[in-house]
PDB file of N, CA and C in Angstrom:
ATOM      1  N   VAL R 138     -54.977 -12.531 -50.445  1.00 69.00           N
ATOM      2  CA  VAL R 138     -56.076 -12.360 -51.184  1.00 69.00           C
ATOM      3  C   VAL R 138     -56.496 -10.595 -50.629  1.00 69.00           C
ATOM      4  N   TYR R 139     -56.503  -9.642 -51.244  1.00 79.00           N
ATOM      5  CA  TYR R 139     -56.267  -8.478 -50.793  1.00 79.00           C
ATOM      6  C   TYR R 139     -57.650  -7.253 -51.292  1.00 79.00           C
ATOM      7  N   PRO R 140     -58.831  -6.624 -51.027  1.00 84.00           N
ATOM      8  CA  PRO R 140     -58.609  -5.749 -51.723  1.00 84.00           C
ATOM      9  C   PRO R 140     -58.207  -4.433 -52.505  1.00 84.00           C
ATOM     10  N   ILE R 141     -58.532  -4.463 -53.868  1.00 82.00           N
ATOM     11  CA  ILE R 141     -57.809  -4.009 -55.244  1.00 82.00           C
ATOM     12  C   ILE R 141     -58.903  -2.582 -55.585  1.00 82.00           C
ATOM     13  N   LEU R 142     -58.177  -1.132 -55.431  1.00 84.00           N
ATOM     14  CA  LEU R 142     -58.873  -0.578 -56.541  1.00 84.00           C
ATOM     15  C   LEU R 142     -59.340  -0.581 -57.282  1.00 84.00           C
ATOM     16  N   GLU R 143     -60.284  -0.781 -58.188  1.00 82.00           N
ATOM     17  CA  GLU R 143     -60.427  -0.434 -59.331  1.00 82.00           C
ATOM     18  C   GLU R 143     -60.488   0.817 -60.094  1.00 82.00           C
ATOM     19  N   THR R 144     -59.767   1.162 -61.269  1.00 84.00           N
ATOM     20  CA  THR R 144     -60.303   2.511 -61.502  1.00 84.00           C
ATOM     21  C   THR R 144     -61.324   2.786 -61.644  1.00 84.00           C
ATOM     22  N   SER R 145     -62.164   2.398 -61.752  1.00 84.00           N
ATOM     23  CA  SER R 145     -63.275   2.713 -62.092  1.00 84.00           C
ATOM     24  C   SER R 145     -64.085   2.876 -60.488  1.00 84.00           C
ATOM     25  N   GLY R 146     -63.018   2.660 -59.617  1.00 78.00           N
ATOM     26  CA  GLY R 146     -63.927   4.065 -58.168  1.00 78.00           C
ATOM     27  C   GLY R 146     -64.269   2.385 -56.963  1.00 78.00           C
ATOM     28  N   GLN R 147     -64.344   1.323 -57.884  1.00 84.00           N
ATOM     29  CA  GLN R 147     -65.226   0.155 -56.973  1.00 84.00           C
ATOM     30  C   GLN R 147     -64.268  -0.540 -56.443  1.00 84.00           C
ATOM     31  N   VAL R 148     -64.108  -0.904 -55.369  1.00 84.00           N
ATOM     32  CA  VAL R 148     -63.288  -1.980 -54.508  1.00 84.00           C
ATOM     33  C   VAL R 148     -63.568  -3.771 -54.541  1.00 84.00           C
ATOM     34  N   SER R 149     -62.826  -4.015 -54.958  1.00 83.00           N
ATOM     35  CA  SER R 149     -62.501  -5.680 -55.817  1.00 83.00           C
ATOM     36  C   SER R 149     -61.163  -6.302 -54.890  1.00 83.00           C
ATOM     37  N   PHE R 150     -61.247  -7.617 -55.362  1.00 80.00           N
ATOM     38  CA  PHE R 150     -60.819  -8.753 -54.287  1.00 80.00           C
ATOM     39  C   PHE R 150     -60.496  -9.314 -55.323  1.00 80.00           C
ATOM     40  N   GLY R 151     -58.556  -9.749 -55.387  1.00 71.00           N
ATOM     41  CA  GLY R 151     -57.518  -9.510 -56.342  1.00 71.00           C
ATOM     42  C   GLY R 151     -56.744 -10.679 -55.699  1.00 71.00           C
ATOM     43  N   THR R 152     -55.833 -11.487 -56.533  1.00 68.00           N
ATOM     44  CA  THR R 152     -53.975 -12.083 -55.779  1.00 68.00           C
ATOM     45  C   THR R 152     -52.725 -11.733 -56.708  1.00 68.00           C
ATOM     46  N   LYS R 153     -53.142 -10.028 -56.812  1.00 60.00           N
ATOM     47  CA  LYS R 153     -52.548  -9.160 -57.417  1.00 60.00           C
ATOM     48  C   LYS R 153     -51.002  -9.144 -57.333  1.00 60.00           C
TER      49      LYS R 153
END
């Protein structure tokens, strides 16, 4: 799991 920068400008955690 690592931080992903969303296109909305928010940082979310995902498993991609």
